[in-house]
PDB file of N, CA and C in Angstrom:
ATOM      1  N   MET A   1      74.484 110.571  91.662  1.00 75.00           N
ATOM      2  CA  MET A   1      74.839 111.561  90.660  1.00 75.00           C
ATOM      3  C   MET A   1      75.492 112.770  91.316  1.00 75.00           C
ATOM      4  N   ARG A   2      74.890 113.234  92.392  1.00 85.00           N
ATOM      5  CA  ARG A   2      75.419 114.409  93.063  1.00 85.00           C
ATOM      6  C   ARG A   2      76.804 114.151  93.645  1.00 85.00           C
ATOM      7  N   ARG A   3      76.999 112.922  94.151  1.00 82.00           N
ATOM      8  CA  ARG A   3      78.293 112.562  94.718  1.00 82.00           C
ATOM      9  C   ARG A   3      79.366 112.610  93.635  1.00 82.00           C
ATOM     10  N   TRP A   4      79.031 112.138  92.430  1.00 82.00           N
ATOM     11  CA  TRP A   4      80.019 112.143  91.360  1.00 82.00           C
ATOM     12  C   TRP A   4      80.311 113.547  90.861  1.00 82.00           C
ATOM     13  N   LEU A   5      79.336 114.444  90.937  1.00 88.00           N
ATOM     14  CA  LEU A   5      79.604 115.838  90.565  1.00 88.00           C
ATOM     15  C   LEU A   5      80.581 116.471  91.554  1.00 88.00           C
ATOM     16  N   LYS A   6      80.382 116.172  92.843  1.00 88.00           N
ATOM     17  CA  LYS A   6      81.315 116.672  93.853  1.00 88.00           C
ATOM     18  C   LYS A   6      82.694 116.088  93.638  1.00 88.00           C
ATOM     19  N   ARG A   7      82.753 114.804  93.322  1.00 86.00           N
ATOM     20  CA  ARG A   7      84.039 114.159  93.082  1.00 86.00           C
ATOM     21  C   ARG A   7      84.716 114.738  91.851  1.00 86.00           C
ATOM     22  N   ALA A   8      83.960 114.983  90.807  1.00 88.00           N
ATOM     23  CA  ALA A   8      84.530 115.566  89.588  1.00 88.00           C
ATOM     24  C   ALA A   8      85.061 116.973  89.870  1.00 88.00           C
ATOM     25  N   ALA A   9      84.316 117.746  90.645  1.00 89.00           N
ATOM     26  CA  ALA A   9      84.777 119.088  91.006  1.00 89.00           C
ATOM     27  C   ALA A   9      86.059 119.015  91.824  1.00 89.00           C
ATOM     28  N   PHE A  10      86.123 118.071  92.754  1.00 89.00           N
ATOM     29  CA  PHE A  10      87.331 117.907  93.554  1.00 89.00           C
ATOM     30  C   PHE A  10      88.505 117.481  92.666  1.00 89.00           C
ATOM     31  N   ALA A  11      88.247 116.565  91.733  1.00 89.00           N
ATOM     32  CA  ALA A  11      89.313 116.089  90.847  1.00 89.00           C
ATOM     33  C   ALA A  11      89.846 117.223  89.971  1.00 89.00           C
ATOM     34  N   VAL A  12      88.959 118.094  89.506  1.00 90.00           N
ATOM     35  CA  VAL A  12      89.398 119.247  88.705  1.00 90.00           C
ATOM     36  C   VAL A  12      90.250 120.174  89.561  1.00 90.00           C
ATOM     37  N   GLY A  13      89.796 120.431  90.781  1.00 91.00           N
ATOM     38  CA  GLY A  13      90.573 121.279  91.691  1.00 91.00           C
ATOM     39  C   GLY A  13      91.910 120.659  92.035  1.00 91.00           C
ATOM     40  N   TRP A  14      91.916 119.362  92.312  1.00 89.00           N
ATOM     41  CA  TRP A  14      93.158 118.661  92.635  1.00 89.00           C
ATOM     42  C   TRP A  14      94.115 118.693  91.435  1.00 89.00           C
ATOM     43  N   GLY A  15      93.574 118.462  90.264  1.00 89.00           N
ATOM     44  CA  GLY A  15      94.401 118.517  89.060  1.00 89.00           C
ATOM     45  C   GLY A  15      94.984 119.903  88.833  1.00 89.00           C
ATOM     46  N   ALA A  16      94.193 120.932  89.085  1.00 90.00           N
ATOM     47  CA  ALA A  16      94.695 122.303  88.927  1.00 90.00           C
ATOM     48  C   ALA A  16      95.806 122.601  89.937  1.00 90.00           C
ATOM     49  N   CYS A  17      95.627 122.165  91.169  1.00 90.00           N
ATOM     50  CA  CYS A  17      96.656 122.393  92.193  1.00 90.00           C
ATOM     51  C   CYS A  17      97.942 121.642  91.866  1.00 90.00           C
ATOM     52  N   THR A  18      97.822 120.388  91.475  1.00 89.00           N
ATOM     53  CA  THR A  18      99.030 119.623  91.156  1.00 89.00           C
ATOM     54  C   THR A  18      99.700 120.168  89.895  1.00 89.00           C
ATOM     55  N   GLY A  19      98.914 120.640  88.952  1.00 88.00           N
ATOM     56  CA  GLY A  19      99.488 121.264  87.762  1.00 88.00           C
ATOM     57  C   GLY A  19     100.230 122.544  88.108  1.00 88.00           C
ATOM     58  N   LEU A  20      99.671 123.322  89.024  1.00 88.00           N
ATOM     59  CA  LEU A  20     100.331 124.551  89.459  1.00 88.00           C
ATOM     60  C   LEU A  20     101.633 124.240  90.177  1.00 88.00           C
ATOM     61  N   PHE A  21     101.608 123.264  91.064  1.00 87.00           N
ATOM     62  CA  PHE A  21     102.836 122.874  91.753  1.00 87.00           C
ATOM     63  C   PHE A  21     103.863 122.321  90.761  1.00 87.00           C
ATOM     64  N   SER A  22     103.402 121.603  89.772  1.00 85.00           N
ATOM     65  CA  SER A  22     104.298 121.089  88.748  1.00 85.00           C
ATOM     66  C   SER A  22     104.942 122.244  87.984  1.00 85.00           C
ATOM     67  N   LEU A  23     104.165 123.274  87.719  1.00 85.00           N
ATOM     68  CA  LEU A  23     104.691 124.444  87.015  1.00 85.00           C
ATOM     69  C   LEU A  23     105.723 125.167  87.865  1.00 85.00           C
ATOM     70  N   LEU A  24     105.530 125.181  89.168  1.00 86.00           N
ATOM     71  CA  LEU A  24     106.492 125.825  90.062  1.00 86.00           C
ATOM     72  C   LEU A  24     107.830 125.097  90.079  1.00 86.00           C
ATOM     73  N   TRP A  25     107.844 123.828  89.703  1.00 81.00           N
ATOM     74  CA  TRP A  25     109.092 123.057  89.647  1.00 81.00           C
ATOM     75  C   TRP A  25     109.785 123.245  88.308  1.00 81.00           C
ATOM     76  N   LYS A  26     109.490 124.346  87.643  1.00 76.00           N
ATOM     77  CA  LYS A  26     110.166 124.747  86.403  1.00 76.00           C
ATOM     78  C   LYS A  26     109.892 123.820  85.232  1.00 76.00           C
ATOM     79  N   GLN A  27     108.734 123.215  85.203  1.00 77.00           N
ATOM     80  CA  GLN A  27     108.359 122.423  84.037  1.00 77.00           C
ATOM     81  C   GLN A  27     107.626 123.328  83.056  1.00 77.00           C
ATOM     82  N   SER A  28     107.469 122.876  81.842  1.00 84.00           N
ATOM     83  CA  SER A  28     106.770 123.674  80.836  1.00 84.00           C
ATOM     84  C   SER A  28     105.255 123.623  81.089  1.00 84.00           C
ATOM     85  N   TRP A  29     104.532 124.506  80.412  1.00 84.00           N
ATOM     86  CA  TRP A  29     103.072 124.535  80.561  1.00 84.00           C
ATOM     87  C   TRP A  29     102.456 123.217  80.118  1.00 84.00           C
ATOM     88  N   GLU A  30     102.957 122.660  79.034  1.00 86.00           N
ATOM     89  CA  GLU A  30     102.391 121.417  78.513  1.00 86.00           C
ATOM     90  C   GLU A  30     102.556 120.277  79.517  1.00 86.00           C
ATOM     91  N   GLU A  31     103.726 120.201  80.125  1.00 86.00           N
ATOM     92  CA  GLU A  31     103.966 119.158  81.121  1.00 86.00           C
ATOM     93  C   GLU A  31     103.103 119.365  82.356  1.00 86.00           C
ATOM     94  N   ALA A  32     102.943 120.625  82.770  1.00 86.00           N
ATOM     95  CA  ALA A  32     102.137 120.915  83.953  1.00 86.00           C
ATOM     96  C   ALA A  32     100.670 120.570  83.727  1.00 86.00           C
ATOM     97  N   VAL A  33     100.135 120.917  82.558  1.00 87.00           N
ATOM     98  CA  VAL A  33      98.738 120.607  82.245  1.00 87.00           C
ATOM     99  C   VAL A  33      98.551 119.098  82.138  1.00 87.00           C
ATOM    100  N   SER A  34      99.474 118.441  81.492  1.00 87.00           N
ATOM    101  CA  SER A  34      99.404 116.988  81.353  1.00 87.00           C
ATOM    102  C   SER A  34      99.434 116.309  82.720  1.00 87.00           C
ATOM    103  N   PHE A  35     100.312 116.766  83.595  1.00 87.00           N
ATOM    104  CA  PHE A  35     100.409 116.191  84.937  1.00 87.00           C
ATOM    105  C   PHE A  35      99.131 116.445  85.732  1.00 87.00           C
ATOM    106  N   GLY A  36      98.580 117.648  85.652  1.00 88.00           N
ATOM    107  CA  GLY A  36      97.344 117.971  86.365  1.00 88.00           C
ATOM    108  C   GLY A  36      96.170 117.131  85.909  1.00 88.00           C
ATOM    109  N   VAL A  37      96.042 116.956  84.601  1.00 91.00           N
ATOM    110  CA  VAL A  37      94.950 116.132  84.060  1.00 91.00           C
ATOM    111  C   VAL A  37      95.133 114.683  84.497  1.00 91.00           C
ATOM    112  N   SER A  38      96.363 114.205  84.452  1.00 91.00           N
ATOM    113  CA  SER A  38      96.631 112.825  84.871  1.00 91.00           C
ATOM    114  C   SER A  38      96.267 112.609  86.335  1.00 91.00           C
ATOM    115  N   MET A  39      96.626 113.534  87.191  1.00 90.00           N
ATOM    116  CA  MET A  39      96.324 113.401  88.616  1.00 90.00           C
ATOM    117  C   MET A  39      94.814 113.422  88.862  1.00 90.00           C
ATOM    118  N   GLY A  40      94.089 114.283  88.144  1.00 91.00           N
ATOM    119  CA  GLY A  40      92.639 114.316  88.276  1.00 91.00           C
ATOM    120  C   GLY A  40      91.998 113.009  87.840  1.00 91.00           C
ATOM    121  N   LEU A  41      92.472 112.442  86.752  1.00 92.00           N
ATOM    122  CA  LEU A  41      91.927 111.168  86.269  1.00 92.00           C
ATOM    123  C   LEU A  41      92.262 110.020  87.212  1.00 92.00           C
ATOM    124  N   ILE A  42      93.447 110.056  87.799  1.00 93.00           N
ATOM    125  CA  ILE A  42      93.813 109.018  88.769  1.00 93.00           C
ATOM    126  C   ILE A  42      92.906 109.072  89.982  1.00 93.00           C
ATOM    127  N   VAL A  43      92.607 110.267  90.465  1.00 92.00           N
ATOM    128  CA  VAL A  43      91.704 110.418  91.617  1.00 92.00           C
ATOM    129  C   VAL A  43      90.329 109.833  91.290  1.00 92.00           C
ATOM    130  N   LEU A  44      89.799 110.157  90.118  1.00 91.00           N
ATOM    131  CA  LEU A  44      88.489 109.622  89.725  1.00 91.00           C
ATOM    132  C   LEU A  44      88.525 108.109  89.568  1.00 91.00           C
ATOM    133  N   ALA A  45      89.615 107.575  89.036  1.00 93.00           N
ATOM    134  CA  ALA A  45      89.735 106.129  88.868  1.00 93.00           C
ATOM    135  C   ALA A  45      89.771 105.419  90.218  1.00 93.00           C
ATOM    136  N   VAL A  46      90.495 105.979  91.174  1.00 92.00           N
ATOM    137  CA  VAL A  46      90.564 105.367  92.513  1.00 92.00           C
ATOM    138  C   VAL A  46      89.183 105.358  93.150  1.00 92.00           C
ATOM    139  N   TRP A  47      88.455 106.459  93.045  1.00 90.00           N
ATOM    140  CA  TRP A  47      87.101 106.490  93.608  1.00 90.00           C
ATOM    141  C   TRP A  47      86.179 105.502  92.899  1.00 90.00           C
ATOM    142  N   GLY A  48      86.330 105.351  91.582  1.00 90.00           N
ATOM    143  CA  GLY A  48      85.520 104.395  90.851  1.00 90.00           C
ATOM    144  C   GLY A  48      85.786 102.965  91.301  1.00 90.00           C
ATOM    145  N   VAL A  49      87.043 102.633  91.518  1.00 90.00           N
ATOM    146  CA  VAL A  49      87.389 101.294  91.997  1.00 90.00           C
ATOM    147  C   VAL A  49      86.857 101.082  93.404  1.00 90.00           C
ATOM    148  N   GLN A  50      86.953 102.085  94.260  1.00 89.00           N
ATOM    149  CA  GLN A  50      86.418 101.967  95.622  1.00 89.00           C
ATOM    150  C   GLN A  50      84.915 101.723  95.592  1.00 89.00           C
ATOM    151  N   ASP A  51      84.198 102.446  94.738  1.00 88.00           N
ATOM    152  CA  ASP A  51      82.753 102.223  94.623  1.00 88.00           C
ATOM    153  C   ASP A  51      82.448 100.821  94.123  1.00 88.00           C
ATOM    154  N   TYR A  52      83.208 100.337  93.153  1.00 88.00           N
ATOM    155  CA  TYR A  52      82.998  98.997  92.627  1.00 88.00           C
ATOM    156  C   TYR A  52      83.215  97.949  93.713  1.00 88.00           C
ATOM    157  N   VAL A  53      84.271  98.095  94.481  1.00 86.00           N
ATOM    158  CA  VAL A  53      84.565  97.137  95.548  1.00 86.00           C
ATOM    159  C   VAL A  53      83.485  97.190  96.627  1.00 86.00           C
ATOM    160  N   ASP A  54      83.013  98.385  96.955  1.00 85.00           N
ATOM    161  CA  ASP A  54      81.966  98.510  97.973  1.00 85.00           C
ATOM    162  C   ASP A  54      80.654  97.872  97.519  1.00 85.00           C
ATOM    163  N   ARG A  55      80.348  97.961  96.223  1.00 87.00           N
ATOM    164  CA  ARG A  55      79.103  97.386  95.711  1.00 87.00           C
ATOM    165  C   ARG A  55      79.179  95.885  95.519  1.00 87.00           C
ATOM    166  N   ASN A  56      80.377  95.339  95.382  1.00 83.00           N
ATOM    167  CA  ASN A  56      80.547  93.919  95.105  1.00 83.00           C
ATOM    168  C   ASN A  56      81.451  93.280  96.156  1.00 83.00           C
ATOM    169  N   PRO A  57      80.916  93.068  97.348  1.00 78.00           N
ATOM    170  CA  PRO A  57      81.767  92.463  98.398  1.00 78.00           C
ATOM    171  C   PRO A  57      82.118  91.032  98.066  1.00 78.00           C
ATOM    172  N   ARG A  58      83.251  90.607  98.554  1.00 77.00           N
ATOM    173  CA  ARG A  58      83.662  89.202  98.347  1.00 77.00           C
ATOM    174  C   ARG A  58      82.828  88.301  99.240  1.00 77.00           C
ATOM    175  N   ARG A  59      82.406  87.234  98.649  1.00 73.00           N
ATOM    176  CA  ARG A  59      81.630  86.250  99.409  1.00 73.00           C
ATOM    177  C   ARG A  59      82.559  85.102  99.791  1.00 73.00           C
ATOM    178  N   PRO A  60      82.494  84.649 101.010  1.00 70.00           N
ATOM    179  CA  PRO A  60      83.371  83.532 101.381  1.00 70.00           C
ATOM    180  C   PRO A  60      82.991  82.272 100.625  1.00 70.00           C
ATOM    181  N   LYS A  61      83.995  81.510 100.249  1.00 70.00           N
ATOM    182  CA  LYS A  61      83.745  80.253  99.541  1.00 70.00           C
ATOM    183  C   LYS A  61      83.393  79.173 100.550  1.00 70.00           C
ATOM    184  N   GLY A  62      82.549  78.301 100.138  1.00 59.00           N
ATOM    185  CA  GLY A  62      82.256  77.180 101.018  1.00 59.00           C
ATOM    186  C   GLY A  62      80.839  76.967 101.142  1.00 59.00           C
TER     187      GLY A  62
END
């Protein structure tokens, strides 16, 4: 639980940073917020897939 809270906090921070950088590239506020939220969700999804793969190792056939 604590690990996911840290990950969520990092994802929010990462999303805010990418949204800010997106805004600096002369995009509108709506596009910047949308991009930041998308980047945060992608980070969480990648970590979720990594956890799933770590918990379910492939077993050799045979």
